[in-house]
Amino acid sequence: MSTIDLAAVRADTPACPRGVFLDSAGSSLPPVQVLDEVVGHLRREAEVGGYRAHDERAAELEDGYALMARLLGCEPDEVAFTDSATRSWLAAFDAVPLKAGDRILVTEVEYAGNAIPLLHRAAEVGASVETVPSTPTGEVDVAALRELLDERVALVSLVHVPSNGGLVNPVAEVVEAAHSVGALVLLDACQSVGQLPVYAAELGVDMLSGTGRKWLRGPRGTGFLVVRRAVLPRLRPRLVDLHSGTWSAPERYELRTDARVFELWETSTADRLGLLAAVRYAVELGLEAIAAAVGERAQRLRAGLAAVPGVTVHDLGTTRCGIVSFTVEGRSPRQVRDELADHGVTVTVTGASSTRHDMTRRGLPELVRASPHYFLTLDQLDEAVAAVERVSEDVP
Ligand SMILES: *Cc1c(COP(=O)(O)O)cnc(C)c1O
């Protein structure tokens, strides 16, 4: 496995020296390769118009499906581009046939953006949404899942890495259990793609959603969906347009038979090209190398924070990834975020409403979330710990 050339990736990221950026789980810093692609294409559109500018890049845009397939371990015809992870997830979820009496299983780290449409549609059709308990270490309890499964379970919604901590859920075991009763598995890989190797075919998932703006370091307003070839015939895409199908006679249309049936025609070409540049960048670094560098940084941060008096690290899981969650005694997470910003450290706050089951059961209203990417130096992580220490000492 190659290792990451820290000097090179920092040189590609002009914002690196500006401070300690710990929000790649929110919206990361893009490398210049991404920024130049987006801005360059917008300029080209201003010169020749959006259609011609698009046609000039048509071959690369088409090759983008193979590139995504390489990143995500699937076939090019199993890839669809969208404008967010949520849009991808909704397109897939909406296409899963559901009827009265059907059951949907979710984990305790389900994300609000999935939970709300799940509850909304379940109420509409008379299906139920049930939560699978977690093991004492926080992962979805696969034995408990097996107990809950029966042939009425239409879908298991699995969040790979939650937005509120370093947990990594087991995917292959969940898929194996779900498939034993014929249930589909929709994997929310929004927080895992770009920081961990995530290969759809190897994991066996039926559908997978993700975003460009987080660990992949792509532009905002980009997302992608994987729908496995064998699963597509079981789905009923609901939002379709003139790109998803062909109007072949006044009363007749034919839908596409690949994952692009989930795409709509209109899209930001500049952002798509930016996403592809981001994916190329990640694939060239290697996802194993990225995961190792992110893991090392998160672990250093966790260990440093855990040693600060008054600081509690809240991450669950036996294998932990790049999301570090903590609280500081006597300071609200928002105060910590704002005071760290004064010290040049960027973190975010994750609230109970994003991951309601998990935060409620642990009695946590809010957490500080720090998510270091591979482009941070180890010294910067120590600086962040020192800044937290100062915030903690300043508690009246
Ligand atoms: C951020 C996030 C999403 C939604 O991503 P969007 O880019 O807002 O669509 C979905 N799931 C998880 C776990 C997330 O953290």
Short mmCIF file of N, CA, C and O and ligand atoms in Angstrom, two decimals, residues 25-26 82-89 109-114 159-164 188-192 209-215 220-223 323 354-355 369, ligand 1:
data_model
loop_
_atom_site.label_atom_id
_atom_site.label_comp_id
_atom_site.label_asym_id
_atom_site.label_seq_id
_atom_site.Cartn_x
_atom_site.Cartn_y
_atom_site.Cartn_z
N ALA A 25 -16.28 15.80 7.47
CA ALA A 25 -17.56 15.10 7.53
C ALA A 25 -18.72 16.06 7.22
O ALA A 25 -19.86 15.63 7.03
N GLY A 26 -18.42 17.36 7.18
CA GLY A 26 -19.45 18.35 6.86
C GLY A 26 -19.31 18.75 5.40
O GLY A 26 -20.11 18.35 4.55
N THR A 82 -26.40 12.36 -9.15
CA THR A 82 -27.52 13.19 -8.69
C THR A 82 -26.94 14.48 -8.11
O THR A 82 -25.75 14.72 -8.24
N ASP A 83 -27.79 15.26 -7.45
CA ASP A 83 -27.27 16.49 -6.87
C ASP A 83 -27.06 16.43 -5.36
O ASP A 83 -26.71 17.43 -4.75
N SER A 84 -27.27 15.28 -4.73
CA SER A 84 -26.90 15.12 -3.32
C SER A 84 -27.05 13.67 -2.90
O SER A 84 -27.69 12.86 -3.60
N ALA A 85 -26.49 13.36 -1.75
CA ALA A 85 -26.67 12.02 -1.19
C ALA A 85 -28.14 11.79 -0.88
O ALA A 85 -28.68 10.70 -1.10
N THR A 86 -28.78 12.82 -0.36
CA THR A 86 -30.20 12.69 0.00
C THR A 86 -31.05 12.41 -1.23
O THR A 86 -31.93 11.55 -1.22
N ARG A 87 -30.78 13.14 -2.31
CA ARG A 87 -31.52 12.92 -3.56
C ARG A 87 -31.31 11.48 -4.04
O ARG A 87 -32.26 10.83 -4.49
N SER A 88 -30.10 10.99 -3.90
CA SER A 88 -29.81 9.61 -4.32
C SER A 88 -30.60 8.63 -3.46
O SER A 88 -31.24 7.70 -3.96
N TRP A 89 -30.53 8.86 -2.16
CA TRP A 89 -31.20 7.96 -1.22
C TRP A 89 -32.71 7.96 -1.49
O TRP A 89 -33.35 6.92 -1.53
N VAL A 109 -28.49 4.36 14.41
CA VAL A 109 -27.79 5.56 13.95
C VAL A 109 -28.42 6.09 12.65
O VAL A 109 -27.77 6.82 11.89
N GLU A 110 -29.68 5.75 12.42
CA GLU A 110 -30.34 6.27 11.22
C GLU A 110 -30.27 7.80 11.19
O GLU A 110 -30.36 8.47 12.22
N TYR A 111 -30.12 8.32 9.98
CA TYR A 111 -29.96 9.76 9.75
C TYR A 111 -31.33 10.41 9.55
O TYR A 111 -32.21 9.83 8.91
N ALA A 112 -31.49 11.62 10.05
CA ALA A 112 -32.79 12.31 9.98
C ALA A 112 -33.32 12.42 8.55
O ALA A 112 -34.52 12.27 8.31
N GLY A 113 -32.42 12.69 7.63
CA GLY A 113 -32.84 12.86 6.23
C GLY A 113 -33.39 11.59 5.62
O GLY A 113 -34.08 11.64 4.59
N ASN A 114 -33.08 10.45 6.23
CA ASN A 114 -33.68 9.19 5.79
C ASN A 114 -34.90 8.87 6.65
O ASN A 114 -35.91 8.38 6.16
N VAL A 159 -27.02 2.69 7.78
CA VAL A 159 -26.06 3.79 7.70
C VAL A 159 -24.67 3.21 7.98
O VAL A 159 -24.45 2.60 9.02
N HIS A 160 -23.77 3.37 7.04
CA HIS A 160 -22.45 2.77 7.16
C HIS A 160 -21.66 3.44 8.29
O HIS A 160 -21.22 2.77 9.23
N VAL A 161 -21.51 4.76 8.18
CA VAL A 161 -20.86 5.57 9.21
C VAL A 161 -21.83 6.69 9.56
O VAL A 161 -22.28 7.41 8.67
N PRO A 162 -22.21 6.81 10.85
CA PRO A 162 -23.19 7.85 11.20
C PRO A 162 -22.58 9.24 11.15
O PRO A 162 -21.35 9.39 11.21
N SER A 163 -23.44 10.25 11.09
CA SER A 163 -22.91 11.61 11.01
C SER A 163 -22.45 12.10 12.38
O SER A 163 -21.83 13.15 12.47
N ASN A 164 -22.70 11.35 13.45
CA ASN A 164 -22.38 11.87 14.79
C ASN A 164 -21.30 11.11 15.53
O ASN A 164 -21.25 11.14 16.75
N ASP A 188 -26.53 3.81 3.24
CA ASP A 188 -26.18 5.23 3.27
C ASP A 188 -24.67 5.30 3.52
O ASP A 188 -24.22 5.14 4.65
N ALA A 189 -23.94 5.53 2.44
CA ALA A 189 -22.47 5.55 2.53
C ALA A 189 -21.94 6.98 2.46
O ALA A 189 -20.80 7.22 2.08
N CYS A 190 -22.81 7.92 2.87
CA CYS A 190 -22.47 9.34 2.76
C CYS A 190 -21.21 9.70 3.54
O CYS A 190 -20.42 10.53 3.12
N GLN A 191 -21.03 9.08 4.72
CA GLN A 191 -19.87 9.40 5.56
C GLN A 191 -18.74 8.39 5.40
O GLN A 191 -17.73 8.52 6.09
N SER A 192 -18.90 7.40 4.54
CA SER A 192 -17.81 6.43 4.39
C SER A 192 -17.08 6.57 3.06
O SER A 192 -15.85 6.46 3.01
N SER A 209 -25.93 5.10 -1.49
CA SER A 209 -25.97 6.53 -1.79
C SER A 209 -24.77 7.23 -1.15
O SER A 209 -24.27 6.80 -0.11
N GLY A 210 -24.32 8.32 -1.80
CA GLY A 210 -23.19 9.07 -1.28
C GLY A 210 -23.15 10.48 -1.82
O GLY A 210 -23.93 10.85 -2.70
N THR A 211 -22.23 11.27 -1.27
CA THR A 211 -22.14 12.68 -1.63
C THR A 211 -20.73 13.04 -2.13
O THR A 211 -19.77 12.33 -1.83
N GLY A 212 -20.63 14.16 -2.80
CA GLY A 212 -19.33 14.65 -3.24
C GLY A 212 -18.65 15.54 -2.23
O GLY A 212 -17.42 15.59 -2.13
N ARG A 213 -19.46 16.27 -1.43
CA ARG A 213 -18.91 17.39 -0.65
C ARG A 213 -18.18 17.01 0.63
O ARG A 213 -17.54 17.85 1.24
N LYS A 214 -18.34 15.78 1.09
CA LYS A 214 -17.75 15.41 2.38
C LYS A 214 -16.35 14.83 2.16
O LYS A 214 -15.45 15.55 1.73
N TRP A 215 -16.15 13.56 2.41
CA TRP A 215 -14.79 12.98 2.40
C TRP A 215 -14.17 12.94 1.02
O TRP A 215 -12.96 12.80 0.91
N ARG A 220 -20.12 21.01 -3.49
CA ARG A 220 -21.45 20.84 -2.93
C ARG A 220 -22.43 20.62 -4.09
O ARG A 220 -22.13 20.92 -5.23
N GLY A 221 -23.60 20.09 -3.75
CA GLY A 221 -24.61 19.87 -4.79
C GLY A 221 -24.27 18.73 -5.74
O GLY A 221 -24.68 18.74 -6.89
N THR A 222 -23.49 17.76 -5.25
CA THR A 222 -23.21 16.58 -6.06
C THR A 222 -23.45 15.32 -5.23
O THR A 222 -23.18 15.31 -4.03
N GLY A 223 -23.97 14.31 -5.87
CA GLY A 223 -24.21 13.04 -5.19
C GLY A 223 -24.23 11.91 -6.20
O GLY A 223 -24.22 12.16 -7.41
N ILE A 323 -14.39 10.25 12.17
CA ILE A 323 -15.25 11.20 12.88
C ILE A 323 -15.00 11.07 14.39
O ILE A 323 -15.11 9.99 14.95
N SER A 354 -30.39 15.12 14.28
CA SER A 354 -29.80 14.46 13.10
C SER A 354 -29.78 12.95 13.25
O SER A 354 -29.90 12.21 12.27
N THR A 355 -29.57 12.48 14.47
CA THR A 355 -29.50 11.03 14.74
C THR A 355 -30.28 10.78 16.04
O THR A 355 -29.71 10.49 17.08
N ARG A 369 -18.20 17.84 16.80
CA ARG A 369 -17.71 16.85 15.83
C ARG A 369 -16.46 17.38 15.15
O ARG A 369 -16.48 18.48 14.57
C1 LIG B 1 -24.60 14.31 5.41
C2 LIG B 1 -25.32 13.02 5.48
C3 LIG B 1 -26.34 12.71 4.55
C4 LIG B 1 -26.90 13.72 3.57
O1 LIG B 1 -26.00 14.23 2.66
P1 LIG B 1 -26.48 15.43 1.70
O2 LIG B 1 -25.25 15.79 0.99
O3 LIG B 1 -26.98 16.51 2.61
O4 LIG B 1 -27.55 14.94 0.85
C5 LIG B 1 -26.88 11.46 4.59
N1 LIG B 1 -26.48 10.53 5.48
C6 LIG B 1 -25.52 10.78 6.39
C7 LIG B 1 -25.13 9.72 7.36
C8 LIG B 1 -24.91 12.04 6.43
O5 LIG B 1 -23.98 12.31 7.35
#
